[in-house]
Amino acid sequence: MMVFFHARLVLLSVPKTGTTALMTALRPYADMVISDPPELKHSPVYRYNRWVRPMFDKVCGTELEVVATMREPVDWLGSWYRFRRRPHLDGQPTSTQGMSFDAFVDDYCRGKRPPHANVGSQAKFLEAQPNGCHVSHLFAYENQKALHAFLQDRIGVSYQTKPENVSPQADVTLHEDMLEKLKRKHPEEFALYARIRA
């Protein structure tokens, strides 16, 4: 999570949407950077609303606009699947080594997910709060040009990003029946993504 006070922006770090690279590029211009631990770096809207927003509201009398990125749901799960195939996770409950992408997505669709498929939800991460706190500017991960143009304009700086935290390559072909199951079990993910791509 990064705060740019003079631009009145907070940039949330939705996991697996390229925010580590953004954090590296924009760190020198941010007024607050939370890069560790991961639970705080990747604070969803509800955690930002509960802990960070009140600080700026009560102390500064300022409401920040919330910026975030969302990735196409199947591609997002594919990134998690590949990320958890890294060799140092071999033998760990969170490893996806030795399983197909279909099996991973099937596990993600369970009511109680096993550790390797317990990766959260973009829709839940971005969910608006009862007090009105919400994502003001939501960009599709696949449209990096729009995100960068917005940030450069609002923050007033030019920057370049470099790939970071890149996941290993793997086959992430999802069979049609499993895609239908994912859409049936998690329609909110696809509905939210469709709205920002419209």
mmCIF file with all atom_site columns, C-alpha atoms in Angstrom:
data_model
loop_
_atom_site.group_PDB
_atom_site.id
_atom_site.type_symbol
_atom_site.label_atom_id
_atom_site.label_alt_id
_atom_site.label_comp_id
_atom_site.label_asym_id
_atom_site.label_entity_id
_atom_site.label_seq_id
_atom_site.pdbx_PDB_ins_code
_atom_site.Cartn_x
_atom_site.Cartn_y
_atom_site.Cartn_z
_atom_site.occupancy
_atom_site.B_iso_or_equiv
_atom_site.pdbx_formal_charge
_atom_site.auth_seq_id
_atom_site.auth_comp_id
_atom_site.auth_asym_id
_atom_site.auth_atom_id
_atom_site.pdbx_PDB_model_num
ATOM 1   C CA . MET A 1 1   ? 0.000   0.000   0.000   1.00 0.00 ? 1   MET A CA 1
ATOM 2   C CA . MET A 1 2   ? 1.252   3.488   -0.851  1.00 0.00 ? 2   MET A CA 1
ATOM 3   C CA . VAL A 1 3   ? -0.099  6.900   0.102   1.00 0.00 ? 3   VAL A CA 1
ATOM 4   C CA . PHE A 1 4   ? 0.491   10.024  -1.970  1.00 0.00 ? 4   PHE A CA 1
ATOM 5   C CA . PHE A 1 5   ? -0.872  12.696  0.326   1.00 0.00 ? 5   PHE A CA 1
ATOM 6   C CA . HIS A 1 6   ? -0.517  15.729  -1.940  1.00 0.00 ? 6   HIS A CA 1
ATOM 7   C CA . ALA A 1 7   ? -2.204  13.831  -4.773  1.00 0.00 ? 7   ALA A CA 1
ATOM 8   C CA . ARG A 1 8   ? -4.856  12.660  -2.269  1.00 0.00 ? 8   ARG A CA 1
ATOM 9   C CA . LEU A 1 9   ? -4.415  9.058   -3.398  1.00 0.00 ? 9   LEU A CA 1
ATOM 10  C CA . VAL A 1 10  ? -3.877  5.694   -1.770  1.00 0.00 ? 10  VAL A CA 1
ATOM 11  C CA . LEU A 1 11  ? -2.771  2.821   -4.020  1.00 0.00 ? 11  LEU A CA 1
ATOM 12  C CA . LEU A 1 12  ? -3.846  -0.591  -2.767  1.00 0.00 ? 12  LEU A CA 1
ATOM 13  C CA . SER A 1 13  ? -1.709  -3.640  -3.532  1.00 0.00 ? 13  SER A CA 1
ATOM 14  C CA . VAL A 1 14  ? -4.053  -6.299  -4.863  1.00 0.00 ? 14  VAL A CA 1
ATOM 15  C CA . PRO A 1 15  ? -1.946  -9.501  -4.921  1.00 0.00 ? 15  PRO A CA 1
ATOM 16  C CA . LYS A 1 16  ? -0.769  -10.720 -8.334  1.00 0.00 ? 16  LYS A CA 1
ATOM 17  C CA . THR A 1 17  ? -1.571  -7.461  -10.156 1.00 0.00 ? 17  THR A CA 1
ATOM 18  C CA . GLY A 1 18  ? 1.923   -6.008  -10.623 1.00 0.00 ? 18  GLY A CA 1
ATOM 19  C CA . THR A 1 19  ? 1.914   -3.724  -7.600  1.00 0.00 ? 19  THR A CA 1
ATOM 20  C CA . THR A 1 20  ? 5.383   -4.805  -6.423  1.00 0.00 ? 20  THR A CA 1
ATOM 21  C CA . ALA A 1 21  ? 6.858   -3.291  -9.587  1.00 0.00 ? 21  ALA A CA 1
ATOM 22  C CA . LEU A 1 22  ? 4.768   -0.153  -9.073  1.00 0.00 ? 22  LEU A CA 1
ATOM 23  C CA . MET A 1 23  ? 5.935   0.083   -5.481  1.00 0.00 ? 23  MET A CA 1
ATOM 24  C CA . THR A 1 24  ? 9.578   -0.024  -6.556  1.00 0.00 ? 24  THR A CA 1
ATOM 25  C CA . ALA A 1 25  ? 9.066   2.688   -9.189  1.00 0.00 ? 25  ALA A CA 1
ATOM 26  C CA . LEU A 1 26  ? 6.942   5.011   -7.046  1.00 0.00 ? 26  LEU A CA 1
ATOM 27  C CA . ARG A 1 27  ? 8.509   4.516   -3.618  1.00 0.00 ? 27  ARG A CA 1
ATOM 28  C CA . PRO A 1 28  ? 10.636  7.717   -3.857  1.00 0.00 ? 28  PRO A CA 1
ATOM 29  C CA . TYR A 1 29  ? 7.493   9.808   -4.411  1.00 0.00 ? 29  TYR A CA 1
ATOM 30  C CA . ALA A 1 30  ? 5.208   8.229   -1.798  1.00 0.00 ? 30  ALA A CA 1
ATOM 31  C CA . ASP A 1 31  ? 4.514   9.746   1.610   1.00 0.00 ? 31  ASP A CA 1
ATOM 32  C CA . MET A 1 32  ? 3.759   6.360   3.148   1.00 0.00 ? 32  MET A CA 1
ATOM 33  C CA . VAL A 1 33  ? 4.828   2.919   1.964   1.00 0.00 ? 33  VAL A CA 1
ATOM 34  C CA . ILE A 1 34  ? 3.732   -0.308  3.633   1.00 0.00 ? 34  ILE A CA 1
ATOM 35  C CA . SER A 1 35  ? 5.715   -3.101  2.010   1.00 0.00 ? 35  SER A CA 1
ATOM 36  C CA . ASP A 1 36  ? 5.874   -5.560  4.912   1.00 0.00 ? 36  ASP A CA 1
ATOM 37  C CA . PRO A 1 37  ? 4.431   -7.733  6.309   1.00 0.00 ? 37  PRO A CA 1
ATOM 38  C CA . PRO A 1 38  ? 2.352   -9.050  3.386   1.00 0.00 ? 38  PRO A CA 1
ATOM 39  C CA . GLU A 1 39  ? -0.851  -8.849  5.446   1.00 0.00 ? 39  GLU A CA 1
ATOM 40  C CA . LEU A 1 40  ? -0.404  -5.060  5.645   1.00 0.00 ? 40  LEU A CA 1
ATOM 41  C CA . LYS A 1 41  ? 1.181   -4.543  2.226   1.00 0.00 ? 41  LYS A CA 1
ATOM 42  C CA . HIS A 1 42  ? -1.838  -6.262  0.688   1.00 0.00 ? 42  HIS A CA 1
ATOM 43  C CA . SER A 1 43  ? -4.456  -4.531  2.845   1.00 0.00 ? 43  SER A CA 1
ATOM 44  C CA . PRO A 1 44  ? -7.901  -4.806  1.236   1.00 0.00 ? 44  PRO A CA 1
ATOM 45  C CA . VAL A 1 45  ? -10.437 -1.995  1.272   1.00 0.00 ? 45  VAL A CA 1
ATOM 46  C CA . TYR A 1 46  ? -11.930 -3.104  4.595   1.00 0.00 ? 46  TYR A CA 1
ATOM 47  C CA . ARG A 1 47  ? -8.509  -3.034  6.328   1.00 0.00 ? 47  ARG A CA 1
ATOM 48  C CA . TYR A 1 48  ? -7.594  0.317   4.768   1.00 0.00 ? 48  TYR A CA 1
ATOM 49  C CA . ASN A 1 49  ? -10.984 1.649   5.887   1.00 0.00 ? 49  ASN A CA 1
ATOM 50  C CA . ARG A 1 50  ? -10.540 0.451   9.456   1.00 0.00 ? 50  ARG A CA 1
ATOM 51  C CA . TRP A 1 51  ? -6.924  1.407   10.148  1.00 0.00 ? 51  TRP A CA 1
ATOM 52  C CA . VAL A 1 52  ? -5.443  3.841   7.617   1.00 0.00 ? 52  VAL A CA 1
ATOM 53  C CA . ARG A 1 53  ? -8.354  5.972   6.384   1.00 0.00 ? 53  ARG A CA 1
ATOM 54  C CA . PRO A 1 54  ? -9.334  7.165   9.917   1.00 0.00 ? 54  PRO A CA 1
ATOM 55  C CA . MET A 1 55  ? -5.806  8.469   10.466  1.00 0.00 ? 55  MET A CA 1
ATOM 56  C CA . PHE A 1 56  ? -6.031  10.845  7.501   1.00 0.00 ? 56  PHE A CA 1
ATOM 57  C CA . ASP A 1 57  ? -9.655  11.681  8.242   1.00 0.00 ? 57  ASP A CA 1
ATOM 58  C CA . LYS A 1 58  ? -9.186  12.509  11.942  1.00 0.00 ? 58  LYS A CA 1
ATOM 59  C CA . VAL A 1 59  ? -5.722  14.068  11.852  1.00 0.00 ? 59  VAL A CA 1
ATOM 60  C CA . CYS A 1 60  ? -5.731  15.769  8.453   1.00 0.00 ? 60  CYS A CA 1
ATOM 61  C CA . GLY A 1 61  ? -9.435  16.147  7.713   1.00 0.00 ? 61  GLY A CA 1
ATOM 62  C CA . THR A 1 62  ? -8.757  14.518  4.361   1.00 0.00 ? 62  THR A CA 1
ATOM 63  C CA . GLU A 1 63  ? -10.439 11.718  2.453   1.00 0.00 ? 63  GLU A CA 1
ATOM 64  C CA . LEU A 1 64  ? -8.069  9.974   0.047   1.00 0.00 ? 64  LEU A CA 1
ATOM 65  C CA . GLU A 1 65  ? -9.198  8.507   -3.254  1.00 0.00 ? 65  GLU A CA 1
ATOM 66  C CA . VAL A 1 66  ? -8.555  4.791   -3.467  1.00 0.00 ? 66  VAL A CA 1
ATOM 67  C CA . VAL A 1 67  ? -6.796  3.363   -6.541  1.00 0.00 ? 67  VAL A CA 1
ATOM 68  C CA . ALA A 1 68  ? -6.531  -0.349  -7.330  1.00 0.00 ? 68  ALA A CA 1
ATOM 69  C CA . THR A 1 69  ? -5.996  -2.830  -10.133 1.00 0.00 ? 69  THR A CA 1
ATOM 70  C CA . MET A 1 70  ? -7.963  -5.983  -10.909 1.00 0.00 ? 70  MET A CA 1
ATOM 71  C CA . ARG A 1 71  ? -6.805  -8.864  -13.080 1.00 0.00 ? 71  ARG A CA 1
ATOM 72  C CA . GLU A 1 72  ? -9.013  -11.035 -15.287 1.00 0.00 ? 72  GLU A CA 1
ATOM 73  C CA . PRO A 1 73  ? -10.172 -13.775 -12.857 1.00 0.00 ? 73  PRO A CA 1
ATOM 74  C CA . VAL A 1 74  ? -8.831  -16.844 -14.682 1.00 0.00 ? 74  VAL A CA 1
ATOM 75  C CA . ASP A 1 75  ? -5.535  -15.107 -15.423 1.00 0.00 ? 75  ASP A CA 1
ATOM 76  C CA . TRP A 1 76  ? -5.320  -14.043 -11.753 1.00 0.00 ? 76  TRP A CA 1
ATOM 77  C CA . LEU A 1 77  ? -5.760  -17.638 -10.600 1.00 0.00 ? 77  LEU A CA 1
ATOM 78  C CA . GLY A 1 78  ? -3.241  -18.739 -13.214 1.00 0.00 ? 78  GLY A CA 1
ATOM 79  C CA . SER A 1 79  ? -0.705  -16.344 -11.745 1.00 0.00 ? 79  SER A CA 1
ATOM 80  C CA . TRP A 1 80  ? -1.299  -17.746 -8.260  1.00 0.00 ? 80  TRP A CA 1
ATOM 81  C CA . TYR A 1 81  ? -1.018  -21.304 -9.575  1.00 0.00 ? 81  TYR A CA 1
ATOM 82  C CA . ARG A 1 82  ? 2.314   -20.544 -11.231 1.00 0.00 ? 82  ARG A CA 1
ATOM 83  C CA . PHE A 1 83  ? 3.568   -18.525 -8.247  1.00 0.00 ? 83  PHE A CA 1
ATOM 84  C CA . ARG A 1 84  ? 2.969   -21.457 -5.941  1.00 0.00 ? 84  ARG A CA 1
ATOM 85  C CA . ARG A 1 85  ? 4.939   -23.821 -8.184  1.00 0.00 ? 85  ARG A CA 1
ATOM 86  C CA . ARG A 1 86  ? 8.211   -22.165 -7.132  1.00 0.00 ? 86  ARG A CA 1
ATOM 87  C CA . PRO A 1 87  ? 10.803  -24.779 -6.109  1.00 0.00 ? 87  PRO A CA 1
ATOM 88  C CA . HIS A 1 88  ? 11.220  -23.509 -2.539  1.00 0.00 ? 88  HIS A CA 1
ATOM 89  C CA . LEU A 1 89  ? 7.565   -24.404 -1.856  1.00 0.00 ? 89  LEU A CA 1
ATOM 90  C CA . ASP A 1 90  ? 8.060   -28.063 -2.833  1.00 0.00 ? 90  ASP A CA 1
ATOM 91  C CA . GLY A 1 91  ? 6.605   -30.301 -0.166  1.00 0.00 ? 91  GLY A CA 1
ATOM 92  C CA . GLN A 1 92  ? 4.732   -27.422 1.490   1.00 0.00 ? 92  GLN A CA 1
ATOM 93  C CA . PRO A 1 93  ? 0.916   -27.392 1.827   1.00 0.00 ? 93  PRO A CA 1
ATOM 94  C CA . THR A 1 94  ? 0.806   -24.215 -0.315  1.00 0.00 ? 94  THR A CA 1
ATOM 95  C CA . SER A 1 95  ? 2.672   -25.779 -3.254  1.00 0.00 ? 95  SER A CA 1
ATOM 96  C CA . THR A 1 96  ? 0.878   -26.453 -6.542  1.00 0.00 ? 96  THR A CA 1
ATOM 97  C CA . GLN A 1 97  ? 3.735   -28.584 -7.865  1.00 0.00 ? 97  GLN A CA 1
ATOM 98  C CA . GLY A 1 98  ? 2.474   -31.794 -9.457  1.00 0.00 ? 98  GLY A CA 1
ATOM 99  C CA . MET A 1 99  ? -1.121  -30.674 -9.950  1.00 0.00 ? 99  MET A CA 1
ATOM 100 C CA . SER A 1 100 ? -2.908  -29.381 -13.017 1.00 0.00 ? 100 SER A CA 1
ATOM 101 C CA . PHE A 1 101 ? -4.427  -25.919 -13.293 1.00 0.00 ? 101 PHE A CA 1
ATOM 102 C CA . ASP A 1 102 ? -7.871  -27.541 -13.519 1.00 0.00 ? 102 ASP A CA 1
ATOM 103 C CA . ALA A 1 103 ? -7.275  -29.291 -10.184 1.00 0.00 ? 103 ALA A CA 1
ATOM 104 C CA . PHE A 1 104 ? -6.113  -26.028 -8.613  1.00 0.00 ? 104 PHE A CA 1
ATOM 105 C CA . VAL A 1 105 ? -9.219  -24.147 -9.809  1.00 0.00 ? 105 VAL A CA 1
ATOM 106 C CA . ASP A 1 106 ? -11.430 -27.035 -8.674  1.00 0.00 ? 106 ASP A CA 1
ATOM 107 C CA . ASP A 1 107 ? -9.898  -26.713 -5.197  1.00 0.00 ? 107 ASP A CA 1
ATOM 108 C CA . TYR A 1 108 ? -10.413 -22.937 -5.329  1.00 0.00 ? 108 TYR A CA 1
ATOM 109 C CA . CYS A 1 109 ? -14.124 -23.566 -5.922  1.00 0.00 ? 109 CYS A CA 1
ATOM 110 C CA . ARG A 1 110 ? -14.494 -25.585 -2.707  1.00 0.00 ? 110 ARG A CA 1
ATOM 111 C CA . GLY A 1 111 ? -16.309 -24.222 0.309   1.00 0.00 ? 111 GLY A CA 1
ATOM 112 C CA . LYS A 1 112 ? -13.245 -24.884 2.455   1.00 0.00 ? 112 LYS A CA 1
ATOM 113 C CA . ARG A 1 113 ? -10.186 -24.428 0.289   1.00 0.00 ? 113 ARG A CA 1
ATOM 114 C CA . PRO A 1 114 ? -6.987  -26.394 0.893   1.00 0.00 ? 114 PRO A CA 1
ATOM 115 C CA . PRO A 1 115 ? -3.918  -24.238 1.665   1.00 0.00 ? 115 PRO A CA 1
ATOM 116 C CA . HIS A 1 116 ? -2.562  -24.221 -1.909  1.00 0.00 ? 116 HIS A CA 1
ATOM 117 C CA . ALA A 1 117 ? -5.850  -22.786 -3.245  1.00 0.00 ? 117 ALA A CA 1
ATOM 118 C CA . ASN A 1 118 ? -6.596  -20.424 -0.358  1.00 0.00 ? 118 ASN A CA 1
ATOM 119 C CA . VAL A 1 119 ? -5.654  -17.252 -2.267  1.00 0.00 ? 119 VAL A CA 1
ATOM 120 C CA . GLY A 1 120 ? -8.550  -14.957 -1.423  1.00 0.00 ? 120 GLY A CA 1
ATOM 121 C CA . SER A 1 121 ? -10.829 -13.041 -3.744  1.00 0.00 ? 121 SER A CA 1
ATOM 122 C CA . GLN A 1 122 ? -10.303 -9.894  -5.772  1.00 0.00 ? 122 GLN A CA 1
ATOM 123 C CA . ALA A 1 123 ? -13.985 -8.964  -5.425  1.00 0.00 ? 123 ALA A CA 1
ATOM 124 C CA . LYS A 1 124 ? -13.812 -9.307  -1.631  1.00 0.00 ? 124 LYS A CA 1
ATOM 125 C CA . PHE A 1 125 ? -10.520 -7.386  -1.521  1.00 0.00 ? 125 PHE A CA 1
ATOM 126 C CA . LEU A 1 126 ? -12.128 -4.506  -3.434  1.00 0.00 ? 126 LEU A CA 1
ATOM 127 C CA . GLU A 1 127 ? -15.538 -4.606  -1.744  1.00 0.00 ? 127 GLU A CA 1
ATOM 128 C CA . ALA A 1 128 ? -17.046 -1.220  -0.815  1.00 0.00 ? 128 ALA A CA 1
ATOM 129 C CA . GLN A 1 129 ? -17.671 -0.649  2.891   1.00 0.00 ? 129 GLN A CA 1
ATOM 130 C CA . PRO A 1 130 ? -20.959 0.319   4.598   1.00 0.00 ? 130 PRO A CA 1
ATOM 131 C CA . ASN A 1 131 ? -19.583 3.757   5.521   1.00 0.00 ? 131 ASN A CA 1
ATOM 132 C CA . GLY A 1 132 ? -18.997 4.570   1.841   1.00 0.00 ? 132 GLY A CA 1
ATOM 133 C CA . CYS A 1 133 ? -15.282 3.797   1.635   1.00 0.00 ? 133 CYS A CA 1
ATOM 134 C CA . HIS A 1 134 ? -14.726 2.318   -1.822  1.00 0.00 ? 134 HIS A CA 1
ATOM 135 C CA . VAL A 1 135 ? -12.306 2.088   -4.716  1.00 0.00 ? 135 VAL A CA 1
ATOM 136 C CA . SER A 1 136 ? -12.545 5.422   -6.537  1.00 0.00 ? 136 SER A CA 1
ATOM 137 C CA . HIS A 1 137 ? -10.418 4.398   -9.526  1.00 0.00 ? 137 HIS A CA 1
ATOM 138 C CA . LEU A 1 138 ? -10.319 0.727   -10.543 1.00 0.00 ? 138 LEU A CA 1
ATOM 139 C CA . PHE A 1 139 ? -8.129  -0.273  -13.486 1.00 0.00 ? 139 PHE A CA 1
ATOM 140 C CA . ALA A 1 140 ? -7.861  -3.531  -15.392 1.00 0.00 ? 140 ALA A CA 1
ATOM 141 C CA . TYR A 1 141 ? -4.437  -5.141  -15.009 1.00 0.00 ? 141 TYR A CA 1
ATOM 142 C CA . GLU A 1 142 ? -4.501  -5.755  -18.755 1.00 0.00 ? 142 GLU A CA 1
ATOM 143 C CA . ASN A 1 143 ? -4.674  -1.985  -19.378 1.00 0.00 ? 143 ASN A CA 1
ATOM 144 C CA . GLN A 1 144 ? -1.436  -0.854  -17.748 1.00 0.00 ? 144 GLN A CA 1
ATOM 145 C CA . LYS A 1 145 ? -1.241  2.159   -20.044 1.00 0.00 ? 145 LYS A CA 1
ATOM 146 C CA . ALA A 1 146 ? -4.369  3.715   -18.501 1.00 0.00 ? 146 ALA A CA 1
ATOM 147 C CA . LEU A 1 147 ? -3.184  3.033   -14.951 1.00 0.00 ? 147 LEU A CA 1
ATOM 148 C CA . HIS A 1 148 ? 0.254   4.564   -15.546 1.00 0.00 ? 148 HIS A CA 1
ATOM 149 C CA . ALA A 1 149 ? -1.201  7.593   -17.333 1.00 0.00 ? 149 ALA A CA 1
ATOM 150 C CA . PHE A 1 150 ? -3.558  8.219   -14.411 1.00 0.00 ? 150 PHE A CA 1
ATOM 151 C CA . LEU A 1 151 ? -0.831  7.878   -11.766 1.00 0.00 ? 151 LEU A CA 1
ATOM 152 C CA . GLN A 1 152 ? 1.674   9.998   -13.656 1.00 0.00 ? 152 GLN A CA 1
ATOM 153 C CA . ASP A 1 153 ? -0.899  12.741  -14.113 1.00 0.00 ? 153 ASP A CA 1
ATOM 154 C CA . ARG A 1 154 ? -2.091  12.748  -10.499 1.00 0.00 ? 154 ARG A CA 1
ATOM 155 C CA . ILE A 1 155 ? 1.287   12.310  -8.796  1.00 0.00 ? 155 ILE A CA 1
ATOM 156 C CA . GLY A 1 156 ? 3.067   14.561  -11.276 1.00 0.00 ? 156 GLY A CA 1
ATOM 157 C CA . VAL A 1 157 ? 6.025   12.309  -12.034 1.00 0.00 ? 157 VAL A CA 1
ATOM 158 C CA . SER A 1 158 ? 7.246   10.160  -14.876 1.00 0.00 ? 158 SER A CA 1
ATOM 159 C CA . TYR A 1 159 ? 8.379   6.639   -14.033 1.00 0.00 ? 159 TYR A CA 1
ATOM 160 C CA . GLN A 1 160 ? 9.226   3.277   -15.539 1.00 0.00 ? 160 GLN A CA 1
ATOM 161 C CA . THR A 1 161 ? 8.407   -0.152  -14.118 1.00 0.00 ? 161 THR A CA 1
ATOM 162 C CA . LYS A 1 162 ? 10.393  -3.360  -14.501 1.00 0.00 ? 162 LYS A CA 1
ATOM 163 C CA . PRO A 1 163 ? 9.004   -6.891  -14.126 1.00 0.00 ? 163 PRO A CA 1
ATOM 164 C CA . GLU A 1 164 ? 9.294   -8.173  -10.556 1.00 0.00 ? 164 GLU A CA 1
ATOM 165 C CA . ASN A 1 165 ? 8.088   -11.212 -8.678  1.00 0.00 ? 165 ASN A CA 1
ATOM 166 C CA . VAL A 1 166 ? 7.548   -13.040 -11.982 1.00 0.00 ? 166 VAL A CA 1
ATOM 167 C CA . SER A 1 167 ? 5.998   -16.498 -11.609 1.00 0.00 ? 167 SER A CA 1
ATOM 168 C CA . PRO A 1 168 ? 7.448   -19.613 -13.311 1.00 0.00 ? 168 PRO A CA 1
ATOM 169 C CA . GLN A 1 169 ? 5.932   -20.638 -16.625 1.00 0.00 ? 169 GLN A CA 1
ATOM 170 C CA . ALA A 1 170 ? 3.304   -23.402 -16.603 1.00 0.00 ? 170 ALA A CA 1
ATOM 171 C CA . ASP A 1 171 ? 0.307   -24.578 -18.599 1.00 0.00 ? 171 ASP A CA 1
ATOM 172 C CA . VAL A 1 172 ? -2.690  -22.591 -17.378 1.00 0.00 ? 172 VAL A CA 1
ATOM 173 C CA . THR A 1 173 ? -5.218  -23.837 -19.900 1.00 0.00 ? 173 THR A CA 1
ATOM 174 C CA . LEU A 1 174 ? -8.577  -24.179 -18.180 1.00 0.00 ? 174 LEU A CA 1
ATOM 175 C CA . HIS A 1 175 ? -11.043 -26.667 -19.609 1.00 0.00 ? 175 HIS A CA 1
ATOM 176 C CA . GLU A 1 176 ? -14.491 -25.374 -20.493 1.00 0.00 ? 176 GLU A CA 1
ATOM 177 C CA . ASP A 1 177 ? -16.347 -27.329 -17.816 1.00 0.00 ? 177 ASP A CA 1
ATOM 178 C CA . MET A 1 178 ? -14.018 -26.018 -15.115 1.00 0.00 ? 178 MET A CA 1
ATOM 179 C CA . LEU A 1 179 ? -14.380 -22.463 -16.419 1.00 0.00 ? 179 LEU A CA 1
ATOM 180 C CA . GLU A 1 180 ? -18.151 -22.820 -16.185 1.00 0.00 ? 180 GLU A CA 1
ATOM 181 C CA . LYS A 1 181 ? -17.836 -24.134 -12.639 1.00 0.00 ? 181 LYS A CA 1
ATOM 182 C CA . LEU A 1 182 ? -15.628 -21.201 -11.640 1.00 0.00 ? 182 LEU A CA 1
ATOM 183 C CA . LYS A 1 183 ? -18.106 -18.729 -13.137 1.00 0.00 ? 183 LYS A CA 1
ATOM 184 C CA . ARG A 1 184 ? -20.975 -20.444 -11.367 1.00 0.00 ? 184 ARG A CA 1
ATOM 185 C CA . LYS A 1 185 ? -19.222 -20.543 -7.994  1.00 0.00 ? 185 LYS A CA 1
ATOM 186 C CA . HIS A 1 186 ? -17.710 -17.048 -8.181  1.00 0.00 ? 186 HIS A CA 1
ATOM 187 C CA . PRO A 1 187 ? -19.882 -14.857 -10.434 1.00 0.00 ? 187 PRO A CA 1
ATOM 188 C CA . GLU A 1 188 ? -18.933 -11.736 -8.433  1.00 0.00 ? 188 GLU A CA 1
ATOM 189 C CA . GLU A 1 189 ? -15.350 -11.915 -9.717  1.00 0.00 ? 189 GLU A CA 1
ATOM 190 C CA . PHE A 1 190 ? -16.422 -11.946 -13.363 1.00 0.00 ? 190 PHE A CA 1
ATOM 191 C CA . ALA A 1 191 ? -19.160 -9.349  -12.856 1.00 0.00 ? 191 ALA A CA 1
ATOM 192 C CA . LEU A 1 192 ? -16.777 -6.841  -11.287 1.00 0.00 ? 192 LEU A CA 1
ATOM 193 C CA . TYR A 1 193 ? -14.155 -7.392  -13.965 1.00 0.00 ? 193 TYR A CA 1
ATOM 194 C CA . ALA A 1 194 ? -16.759 -6.992  -16.718 1.00 0.00 ? 194 ALA A CA 1
ATOM 195 C CA . ARG A 1 195 ? -17.782 -3.616  -15.282 1.00 0.00 ? 195 ARG A CA 1
ATOM 196 C CA . ILE A 1 196 ? -14.267 -2.182  -15.446 1.00 0.00 ? 196 ILE A CA 1
ATOM 197 C CA . ARG A 1 197 ? -13.678 -3.574  -18.943 1.00 0.00 ? 197 ARG A CA 1
ATOM 198 C CA . ALA A 1 198 ? -16.976 -2.196  -20.291 1.00 0.00 ? 198 ALA A CA 1
#
